[in-house]
PDB file of C-alpha atoms and ligand atoms in Angstrom:
ATOM      1  CA  MET A   1     144.797  60.577 165.212  1.00  0.00           C
ATOM      2  CA  ILE A   2     147.551  58.868 167.211  1.00  0.00           C
ATOM      3  CA  ILE A   3     150.651  60.873 168.061  1.00  0.00           C
ATOM      4  CA  THR A   4     153.801  58.755 167.734  1.00  0.00           C
ATOM      5  CA  ALA A   5     156.457  61.310 168.652  1.00  0.00           C
ATOM      6  CA  ASP A   6     156.870  64.519 170.608  1.00  0.00           C
ATOM      7  CA  TYR A   7     159.681  66.676 169.277  1.00  0.00           C
ATOM      8  CA  HIS A   8     159.433  69.471 171.842  1.00  0.00           C
ATOM      9  CA  SER A   9     159.806  69.003 175.594  1.00  0.00           C
ATOM     10  CA  HIS A  10     161.617  70.833 178.395  1.00  0.00           C
ATOM     11  CA  THR A  11     163.363  69.582 181.518  1.00  0.00           C
ATOM     12  CA  THR A  12     165.043  71.070 184.569  1.00  0.00           C
ATOM     13  CA  TYR A  13     168.101  71.764 182.379  1.00  0.00           C
ATOM     14  CA  SER A  14     166.149  74.919 181.410  1.00  0.00           C
ATOM     15  CA  HIS A  15     162.871  75.652 183.180  1.00  0.00           C
ATOM     16  CA  GLY A  16     160.911  72.430 182.843  1.00  0.00           C
ATOM     17  CA  LYS A  17     159.679  70.756 186.017  1.00  0.00           C
ATOM     18  CA  GLY A  18     160.929  67.223 185.387  1.00  0.00           C
ATOM     19  CA  SER A  19     164.138  65.411 184.503  1.00  0.00           C
ATOM     20  CA  ILE A  20     164.963  63.676 181.229  1.00  0.00           C
ATOM     21  CA  ALA A  21     164.046  60.431 183.023  1.00  0.00           C
ATOM     22  CA  ASP A  22     160.629  61.844 184.026  1.00  0.00           C
ATOM     23  CA  ASN A  23     159.828  62.978 180.480  1.00  0.00           C
ATOM     24  CA  ALA A  24     160.992  59.644 179.053  1.00  0.00           C
ATOM     25  CA  ARG A  25     158.844  57.662 181.485  1.00  0.00           C
ATOM     26  CA  VAL A  26     155.701  59.545 180.440  1.00  0.00           C
ATOM     27  CA  ALA A  27     156.581  59.259 176.740  1.00  0.00           C
ATOM     28  CA  SER A  28     157.040  55.518 177.163  1.00  0.00           C
ATOM     29  CA  GLU A  29     153.767  55.147 179.081  1.00  0.00           C
ATOM     30  CA  LYS A  30     152.014  56.962 176.249  1.00  0.00           C
ATOM     31  CA  GLY A  31     153.564  54.646 173.683  1.00  0.00           C
ATOM     32  CA  LEU A  32     155.600  57.247 171.795  1.00  0.00           C
ATOM     33  CA  ASP A  33     158.340  56.092 169.428  1.00  0.00           C
ATOM     34  CA  PHE A  34     160.406  59.296 169.724  1.00  0.00           C
ATOM     35  CA  LEU A  35     160.862  61.985 172.349  1.00  0.00           C
ATOM     36  CA  ALA A  36     163.079  65.031 171.872  1.00  0.00           C
ATOM     37  CA  ILE A  37     164.522  66.876 174.837  1.00  0.00           C
ATOM     38  CA  THR A  38     164.650  70.478 173.612  1.00  0.00           C
ATOM     39  CA  ASP A  39     165.556  72.844 176.407  1.00  0.00           C
ATOM     40  CA  HIS A  40     165.980  76.545 175.773  1.00  0.00           C
ATOM     41  CA  ALA A  41     169.253  77.710 174.235  1.00  0.00           C
ATOM     42  CA  ALA A  42     171.759  80.035 175.827  1.00  0.00           C
ATOM     43  CA  ARG A  43     170.337  83.494 175.086  1.00  0.00           C
ATOM     44  CA  HIS A  44     167.162  82.792 177.041  1.00  0.00           C
ATOM     45  CA  PRO A  45     168.077  84.767 180.185  1.00  0.00           C
ATOM     46  CA  PHE A  46     168.625  82.805 183.416  1.00  0.00           C
ATOM     47  CA  ILE A  47     167.340  79.501 182.069  1.00  0.00           C
ATOM     48  CA  GLY A  48     169.130  78.999 178.741  1.00  0.00           C
ATOM     49  CA  VAL A  49     171.416  75.966 178.447  1.00  0.00           C
ATOM     50  CA  SER A  50     175.071  76.659 177.761  1.00  0.00           C
ATOM     51  CA  ARG A  51     176.701  74.461 175.105  1.00  0.00           C
ATOM     52  CA  LYS A  52     179.074  73.347 177.887  1.00  0.00           C
ATOM     53  CA  LYS A  53     176.135  71.330 179.254  1.00  0.00           C
ATOM     54  CA  TYR A  54     175.457  69.393 176.054  1.00  0.00           C
ATOM     55  CA  ASP A  55     177.827  66.559 176.964  1.00  0.00           C
ATOM     56  CA  THR A  56     176.316  66.206 180.446  1.00  0.00           C
ATOM     57  CA  MET A  57     172.847  66.118 178.939  1.00  0.00           C
ATOM     58  CA  ARG A  58     173.919  63.546 176.352  1.00  0.00           C
ATOM     59  CA  ALA A  59     175.363  61.290 179.069  1.00  0.00           C
ATOM     60  CA  ASP A  60     172.225  61.698 181.176  1.00  0.00           C
ATOM     61  CA  MET A  61     170.056  60.875 178.174  1.00  0.00           C
ATOM     62  CA  GLN A  62     172.097  57.804 177.244  1.00  0.00           C
ATOM     63  CA  GLU A  63     171.656  56.404 180.771  1.00  0.00           C
ATOM     64  CA  VAL A  64     167.888  56.950 180.588  1.00  0.00           C
ATOM     65  CA  GLN A  65     167.778  55.480 177.070  1.00  0.00           C
ATOM     66  CA  LYS A  66     168.927  52.098 178.429  1.00  0.00           C
ATOM     67  CA  ASN A  67     165.600  51.706 180.238  1.00  0.00           C
ATOM     68  CA  TYR A  68     163.419  52.345 177.185  1.00  0.00           C
ATOM     69  CA  PRO A  69     164.259  50.091 174.227  1.00  0.00           C
ATOM     70  CA  ASN A  70     161.023  51.025 172.456  1.00  0.00           C
ATOM     71  CA  LEU A  71     161.466  54.780 172.782  1.00  0.00           C
ATOM     72  CA  LYS A  72     164.169  56.687 170.922  1.00  0.00           C
ATOM     73  CA  LEU A  73     165.356  59.747 172.824  1.00  0.00           C
ATOM     74  CA  LEU A  74     166.786  62.680 170.873  1.00  0.00           C
ATOM     75  CA  LEU A  75     168.991  65.382 172.295  1.00  0.00           C
ATOM     76  CA  GLY A  76     167.988  68.768 170.972  1.00  0.00           C
ATOM     77  CA  ILE A  77     167.714  72.420 171.767  1.00  0.00           C
ATOM     78  CA  GLU A  78     165.069  75.090 171.249  1.00  0.00           C
ATOM     79  CA  ALA A  79     167.171  77.842 169.706  1.00  0.00           C
ATOM     80  CA  ASN A  80     166.187  81.505 169.875  1.00  0.00           C
ATOM     81  CA  ILE A  81     165.699  83.371 166.616  1.00  0.00           C
ATOM     82  CA  LEU A  82     167.443  86.594 167.519  1.00  0.00           C
ATOM     83  CA  GLY A  83     167.034  89.273 164.892  1.00  0.00           C
ATOM     84  CA  VAL A  84     166.172  90.310 161.375  1.00  0.00           C
ATOM     85  CA  GLU A  85     169.144  88.411 159.947  1.00  0.00           C
ATOM     86  CA  GLY A  86     167.736  85.233 161.477  1.00  0.00           C
ATOM     87  CA  ASN A  87     170.696  84.526 163.731  1.00  0.00           C
ATOM     88  CA  LEU A  88     170.341  81.725 166.261  1.00  0.00           C
ATOM     89  CA  ASP A  89     172.100  81.086 169.558  1.00  0.00           C
ATOM     90  CA  VAL A  90     173.406  77.773 168.269  1.00  0.00           C
ATOM     91  CA  THR A  91     176.427  77.425 165.983  1.00  0.00           C
ATOM     92  CA  PRO A  92     176.879  74.926 163.132  1.00  0.00           C
ATOM     93  CA  ASP A  93     179.138  72.999 165.545  1.00  0.00           C
ATOM     94  CA  ASP A  94     176.333  72.825 168.094  1.00  0.00           C
ATOM     95  CA  VAL A  95     173.988  71.567 165.399  1.00  0.00           C
ATOM     96  CA  ASP A  96     176.398  68.723 164.655  1.00  0.00           C
ATOM     97  CA  ARG A  97     176.481  67.747 168.329  1.00  0.00           C
ATOM     98  CA  LEU A  98     172.706  67.598 168.621  1.00  0.00           C
ATOM     99  CA  ASP A  99     170.122  65.243 167.130  1.00  0.00           C
ATOM    100  CA  ILE A 100     167.504  67.909 166.502  1.00  0.00           C
ATOM    101  CA  VAL A 101     167.373  71.706 166.475  1.00  0.00           C
ATOM    102  CA  ILE A 102     164.034  73.417 166.816  1.00  0.00           C
ATOM    103  CA  ALA A 103     163.851  77.212 166.798  1.00  0.00           C
ATOM    104  CA  GLY A 104     161.367  79.887 167.714  1.00  0.00           C
ATOM    105  CA  TYR A 105     160.986  83.481 168.755  1.00  0.00           C
ATOM    106  CA  HIS A 106     160.909  84.232 172.488  1.00  0.00           C
ATOM    107  CA  LEU A 107     160.170  87.741 173.717  1.00  0.00           C
ATOM    108  CA  THR A 108     162.683  87.571 176.543  1.00  0.00           C
ATOM    109  CA  SER A 109     165.580  86.345 174.418  1.00  0.00           C
ATOM    110  CA  LEU A 110     168.636  88.603 174.193  1.00  0.00           C
ATOM    111  CA  PRO A 111     169.429  89.726 170.646  1.00  0.00           C
ATOM    112  CA  TYR A 112     173.095  90.105 169.686  1.00  0.00           C
ATOM    113  CA  LYS A 113     172.532  93.568 168.282  1.00  0.00           C
ATOM    114  CA  ALA A 114     170.861  96.580 169.882  1.00  0.00           C
ATOM    115  CA  SER A 115     169.166  97.334 166.558  1.00  0.00           C
ATOM    116  CA  ASP A 116     167.377  93.976 166.766  1.00  0.00           C
ATOM    117  CA  PHE A 117     166.141  94.875 170.222  1.00  0.00           C
ATOM    118  CA  PHE A 118     164.453  97.925 168.706  1.00  0.00           C
ATOM    119  CA  LYS A 119     163.329  96.259 165.482  1.00  0.00           C
ATOM    120  CA  ILE A 120     162.024  93.004 166.929  1.00  0.00           C
ATOM    121  CA  THR A 121     161.705  93.054 170.734  1.00  0.00           C
ATOM    122  CA  CYS A 122     160.079  96.505 170.843  1.00  0.00           C
ATOM    123  CA  SER A 123     157.824  95.543 167.962  1.00  0.00           C
ATOM    124  CA  ALA A 124     156.729  92.431 169.891  1.00  0.00           C
ATOM    125  CA  LEU A 125     156.039  94.525 172.994  1.00  0.00           C
ATOM    126  CA  LEU A 126     154.032  97.114 171.013  1.00  0.00           C
ATOM    127  CA  ARG A 127     151.797  94.305 169.804  1.00  0.00           C
ATOM    128  CA  TYR A 128     150.123  94.372 173.232  1.00  0.00           C
ATOM    129  CA  CYS A 129     148.849  97.915 172.526  1.00  0.00           C
ATOM    130  CA  PHE A 130     148.740  98.391 168.758  1.00  0.00           C
ATOM    131  CA  LYS A 131     147.918  96.380 165.687  1.00  0.00           C
ATOM    132  CA  PRO A 132     151.212  95.615 163.925  1.00  0.00           C
ATOM    133  CA  THR A 133     151.943  97.574 160.754  1.00  0.00           C
ATOM    134  CA  LYS A 134     152.665  95.920 157.413  1.00  0.00           C
ATOM    135  CA  ALA A 135     156.309  96.991 157.768  1.00  0.00           C
ATOM    136  CA  GLN A 136     156.563  95.276 161.164  1.00  0.00           C
ATOM    137  CA  ILE A 137     155.056  92.053 159.851  1.00  0.00           C
ATOM    138  CA  ALA A 138     157.376  92.158 156.818  1.00  0.00           C
ATOM    139  CA  ARG A 139     160.424  92.589 159.079  1.00  0.00           C
ATOM    140  CA  GLN A 140     159.348  89.794 161.411  1.00  0.00           C
ATOM    141  CA  THR A 141     158.677  87.521 158.462  1.00  0.00           C
ATOM    142  CA  LYS A 142     162.133  88.298 157.095  1.00  0.00           C
ATOM    143  CA  MET A 143     163.558  87.215 160.449  1.00  0.00           C
ATOM    144  CA  TYR A 144     161.910  83.787 160.189  1.00  0.00           C
ATOM    145  CA  VAL A 145     162.765  83.409 156.506  1.00  0.00           C
ATOM    146  CA  ASN A 146     166.436  84.241 157.100  1.00  0.00           C
ATOM    147  CA  ALA A 147     166.567  81.877 160.064  1.00  0.00           C
ATOM    148  CA  VAL A 148     165.273  78.975 157.977  1.00  0.00           C
ATOM    149  CA  LYS A 149     167.488  79.802 154.991  1.00  0.00           C
ATOM    150  CA  ASN A 150     170.704  80.312 156.943  1.00  0.00           C
ATOM    151  CA  ASN A 151     170.551  77.567 159.593  1.00  0.00           C
ATOM    152  CA  LYS A 152     169.796  73.866 159.812  1.00  0.00           C
ATOM    153  CA  ILE A 153     166.476  74.024 161.637  1.00  0.00           C
ATOM    154  CA  ASP A 154     164.367  70.900 161.890  1.00  0.00           C
ATOM    155  CA  VAL A 155     161.221  72.564 163.266  1.00  0.00           C
ATOM    156  CA  ILE A 156     159.976  76.144 163.609  1.00  0.00           C
ATOM    157  CA  THR A 157     158.241  76.310 166.980  1.00  0.00           C
ATOM    158  CA  HIS A 158     155.012  78.157 167.801  1.00  0.00           C
ATOM    159  CA  PRO A 159     155.009  80.524 164.781  1.00  0.00           C
ATOM    160  CA  GLY A 160     152.946  83.622 165.475  1.00  0.00           C
ATOM    161  CA  PHE A 161     153.366  83.418 169.229  1.00  0.00           C
ATOM    162  CA  ARG A 162     154.258  86.935 170.455  1.00  0.00           C
ATOM    163  CA  LEU A 163     155.034  88.078 166.883  1.00  0.00           C
ATOM    164  CA  ASP A 164     152.875  88.315 163.780  1.00  0.00           C
ATOM    165  CA  VAL A 165     154.261  86.670 160.698  1.00  0.00           C
ATOM    166  CA  ASP A 166     153.219  86.210 157.084  1.00  0.00           C
ATOM    167  CA  TYR A 167     152.434  82.504 157.335  1.00  0.00           C
ATOM    168  CA  ARG A 168     152.419  81.964 153.599  1.00  0.00           C
ATOM    169  CA  GLU A 169     155.989  83.217 153.282  1.00  0.00           C
ATOM    170  CA  LEU A 170     156.989  81.114 156.285  1.00  0.00           C
ATOM    171  CA  GLY A 171     155.335  78.016 154.801  1.00  0.00           C
ATOM    172  CA  LYS A 172     157.070  78.528 151.470  1.00  0.00           C
ATOM    173  CA  VAL A 173     160.570  78.850 152.933  1.00  0.00           C
ATOM    174  CA  CYS A 174     160.004  75.889 155.268  1.00  0.00           C
ATOM    175  CA  ALA A 175     158.833  73.771 152.320  1.00  0.00           C
ATOM    176  CA  ASP A 176     161.918  74.767 150.316  1.00  0.00           C
ATOM    177  CA  HIS A 177     164.331  73.875 153.125  1.00  0.00           C
ATOM    178  CA  GLY A 178     162.694  70.767 154.606  1.00  0.00           C
ATOM    179  CA  THR A 179     161.903  72.545 157.876  1.00  0.00           C
ATOM    180  CA  TYR A 180     158.730  71.424 159.622  1.00  0.00           C
ATOM    181  CA  VAL A 181     156.188  73.867 161.061  1.00  0.00           C
ATOM    182  CA  GLU A 182     154.933  73.159 164.576  1.00  0.00           C
ATOM    183  CA  LEU A 183     151.297  73.119 165.589  1.00  0.00           C
ATOM    184  CA  SER A 184     151.804  74.053 169.228  1.00  0.00           C
ATOM    185  CA  SER A 185     149.461  72.689 171.834  1.00  0.00           C
ATOM    186  CA  ARG A 186     150.983  74.824 174.576  1.00  0.00           C
ATOM    187  CA  HIS A 187     150.781  78.156 172.763  1.00  0.00           C
ATOM    188  CA  ARG A 188     147.785  77.294 170.575  1.00  0.00           C
ATOM    189  CA  THR A 189     149.469  78.464 167.390  1.00  0.00           C
ATOM    190  CA  PRO A 190     149.105  78.959 164.502  1.00  0.00           C
ATOM    191  CA  ASP A 191     145.666  80.561 164.482  1.00  0.00           C
ATOM    192  CA  GLU A 192     143.168  79.307 161.925  1.00  0.00           C
ATOM    193  CA  ARG A 193     143.947  81.983 159.338  1.00  0.00           C
ATOM    194  CA  GLY A 194     147.615  81.220 159.765  1.00  0.00           C
ATOM    195  CA  LEU A 195     147.035  77.516 159.247  1.00  0.00           C
ATOM    196  CA  GLU A 196     145.015  78.188 156.091  1.00  0.00           C
ATOM    197  CA  ALA A 197     147.940  80.203 154.711  1.00  0.00           C
ATOM    198  CA  LEU A 198     150.428  77.474 155.663  1.00  0.00           C
ATOM    199  CA  LEU A 199     148.227  74.856 154.007  1.00  0.00           C
ATOM    200  CA  SER A 200     148.330  76.831 150.758  1.00  0.00           C
ATOM    201  CA  THR A 201     152.072  76.045 150.598  1.00  0.00           C
ATOM    202  CA  ASP A 202     153.842  72.675 150.519  1.00  0.00           C
ATOM    203  CA  CYS A 203     155.202  72.777 154.079  1.00  0.00           C
ATOM    204  CA  GLN A 204     155.050  69.803 156.425  1.00  0.00           C
ATOM    205  CA  PHE A 205     153.808  69.864 159.990  1.00  0.00           C
ATOM    206  CA  VAL A 206     154.650  68.400 163.353  1.00  0.00           C
ATOM    207  CA  LEU A 207     152.247  68.300 166.324  1.00  0.00           C
ATOM    208  CA  ASN A 208     154.082  69.050 169.571  1.00  0.00           C
ATOM    209  CA  SER A 209     153.314  69.427 173.260  1.00  0.00           C
ATOM    210  CA  ASP A 210     156.083  71.881 174.258  1.00  0.00           C
ATOM    211  CA  ALA A 211     155.676  70.144 177.636  1.00  0.00           C
ATOM    212  CA  HIS A 212     157.179  71.954 180.611  1.00  0.00           C
ATOM    213  CA  VAL A 213     155.879  69.353 183.076  1.00  0.00           C
ATOM    214  CA  PRO A 214     156.335  65.618 182.507  1.00  0.00           C
ATOM    215  CA  ALA A 215     152.592  64.880 182.544  1.00  0.00           C
ATOM    216  CA  ASN A 216     152.186  67.033 179.420  1.00  0.00           C
ATOM    217  CA  VAL A 217     154.666  65.067 177.311  1.00  0.00           C
ATOM    218  CA  GLY A 218     152.759  63.792 174.266  1.00  0.00           C
ATOM    219  CA  GLU A 219     149.711  65.971 175.065  1.00  0.00           C
ATOM    220  CA  CYS A 220     148.832  67.469 171.710  1.00  0.00           C
ATOM    221  CA  ALA A 221     145.057  67.976 172.018  1.00  0.00           C
ATOM    222  CA  PHE A 222     144.931  71.475 170.517  1.00  0.00           C
ATOM    223  CA  ALA A 223     147.240  70.541 167.638  1.00  0.00           C
ATOM    224  CA  LYS A 224     145.229  67.403 166.903  1.00  0.00           C
ATOM    225  CA  GLU A 225     141.922  69.294 166.913  1.00  0.00           C
ATOM    226  CA  LEU A 226     143.350  71.872 164.541  1.00  0.00           C
ATOM    227  CA  ALA A 227     144.780  69.218 162.236  1.00  0.00           C
ATOM    228  CA  GLU A 228     141.481  67.333 162.225  1.00  0.00           C
ATOM    229  CA  LYS A 229     139.350  70.445 161.714  1.00  0.00           C
ATOM    230  CA  TYR A 230     141.427  71.397 158.657  1.00  0.00           C
ATOM    231  CA  ASP A 231     141.749  67.814 157.536  1.00  0.00           C
ATOM    232  CA  ILE A 232     145.511  68.069 157.081  1.00  0.00           C
ATOM    233  CA  PRO A 233     146.546  65.043 154.997  1.00  0.00           C
ATOM    234  CA  ALA A 234     148.421  62.428 157.040  1.00  0.00           C
ATOM    235  CA  GLN A 235     151.379  62.598 154.670  1.00  0.00           C
ATOM    236  CA  ARG A 236     151.931  66.221 155.690  1.00  0.00           C
ATOM    237  CA  ILE A 237     152.211  65.392 159.415  1.00  0.00           C
ATOM    238  CA  ALA A 238     155.506  63.954 160.589  1.00  0.00           C
ATOM    239  CA  ASN A 239     154.500  62.390 163.886  1.00  0.00           C
ATOM    240  CA  ILE A 240     151.381  60.327 163.347  1.00  0.00           C
ATOM    241  CA  GLU A 241     150.825  56.807 162.068  1.00  0.00           C
ATOM    242  CA  HIS A 242     154.385  55.675 162.802  1.00  0.00           C
ATOM    243  CA  LYS A 243     156.016  58.172 160.535  1.00  0.00           C
ATOM    244  CA  SER A 244     158.727  60.366 161.948  1.00  0.00           C
ATOM    245  CA  LEU A 245     160.699  63.463 161.128  1.00  0.00           C
ATOM    246  CA  VAL A 246     163.435  63.011 158.594  1.00  0.00           C
ATOM    247  CA  LEU A 247     166.132  64.119 160.977  1.00  0.00           C
ATOM    248  CA  ARG A 248     169.768  64.645 160.234  1.00  0.00           C
ATOM    249  CA  SER A 249     170.623  62.125 162.945  1.00  0.00           C
ATOM    250  CA  GLN A 250     168.369  59.503 161.405  1.00  0.00           C
ATOM    251  CA  ASN A 251     170.043  60.019 158.036  1.00  0.00           C
ATOM    252  CA  LYS A 252     173.518  59.355 159.371  1.00  0.00           C
TER     253      LYS A 252
HETATM  254 ZN1  LIG B   1     159.362  78.211 172.771  1.00  0.00          ZN
HETATM  255 ZN1  LIG B   2     159.538  75.218 174.210  1.00  0.00          ZN
END
């Protein structure tokens, strides 16, 4: 299985270790067709990228792009899913300024509402001590479902990382809205039971590195092993065999 794109990588604009140029160089060396720069969005404390930086990042990326005619760079963001209503820390305007929006749950993200801190953040913290209740899983699932329904999200990142979710419900809503589900090599998610549930729906997948150091760009060993073990049909994976995500930017 040959990976042809990596739609999830971080740079020093958030807390990655390399620049856009560093990530692009590795992606080019590995023969990728597409690389997305997807730093953390604003409500990731201390490291989140303010929308004021988007233009600087775009200019930086366009300079780097000149050196890599065979690699298409995409400017994106990894948005935080922030509460039961599925709010993100990107606006529809931000979405229009970016080539790709991926979104996931991060334990340290700052919800807009105190009630979401209690309903979601505390629930995620309790997971370290107690098995989650059905009510908790239902609430967390609702968060993902609302996020997919109410926002233009290209990829849901590392589902199940830090929070349990009903994967079947997630797969169904992603299939309905053309949102891809990430197999995350960095966080080793979903687990096998989760993948079985996702496979019972019509959702599509993307295999990503979530690289935080340049050397890891395009490194999708865990995701590939999982995809091969479960024999996921090639037509359900967006970044192998010279296929690519159907992105808004590519439709323009
Ligand atoms: Zn993440
Ligand atoms: Zn990430």
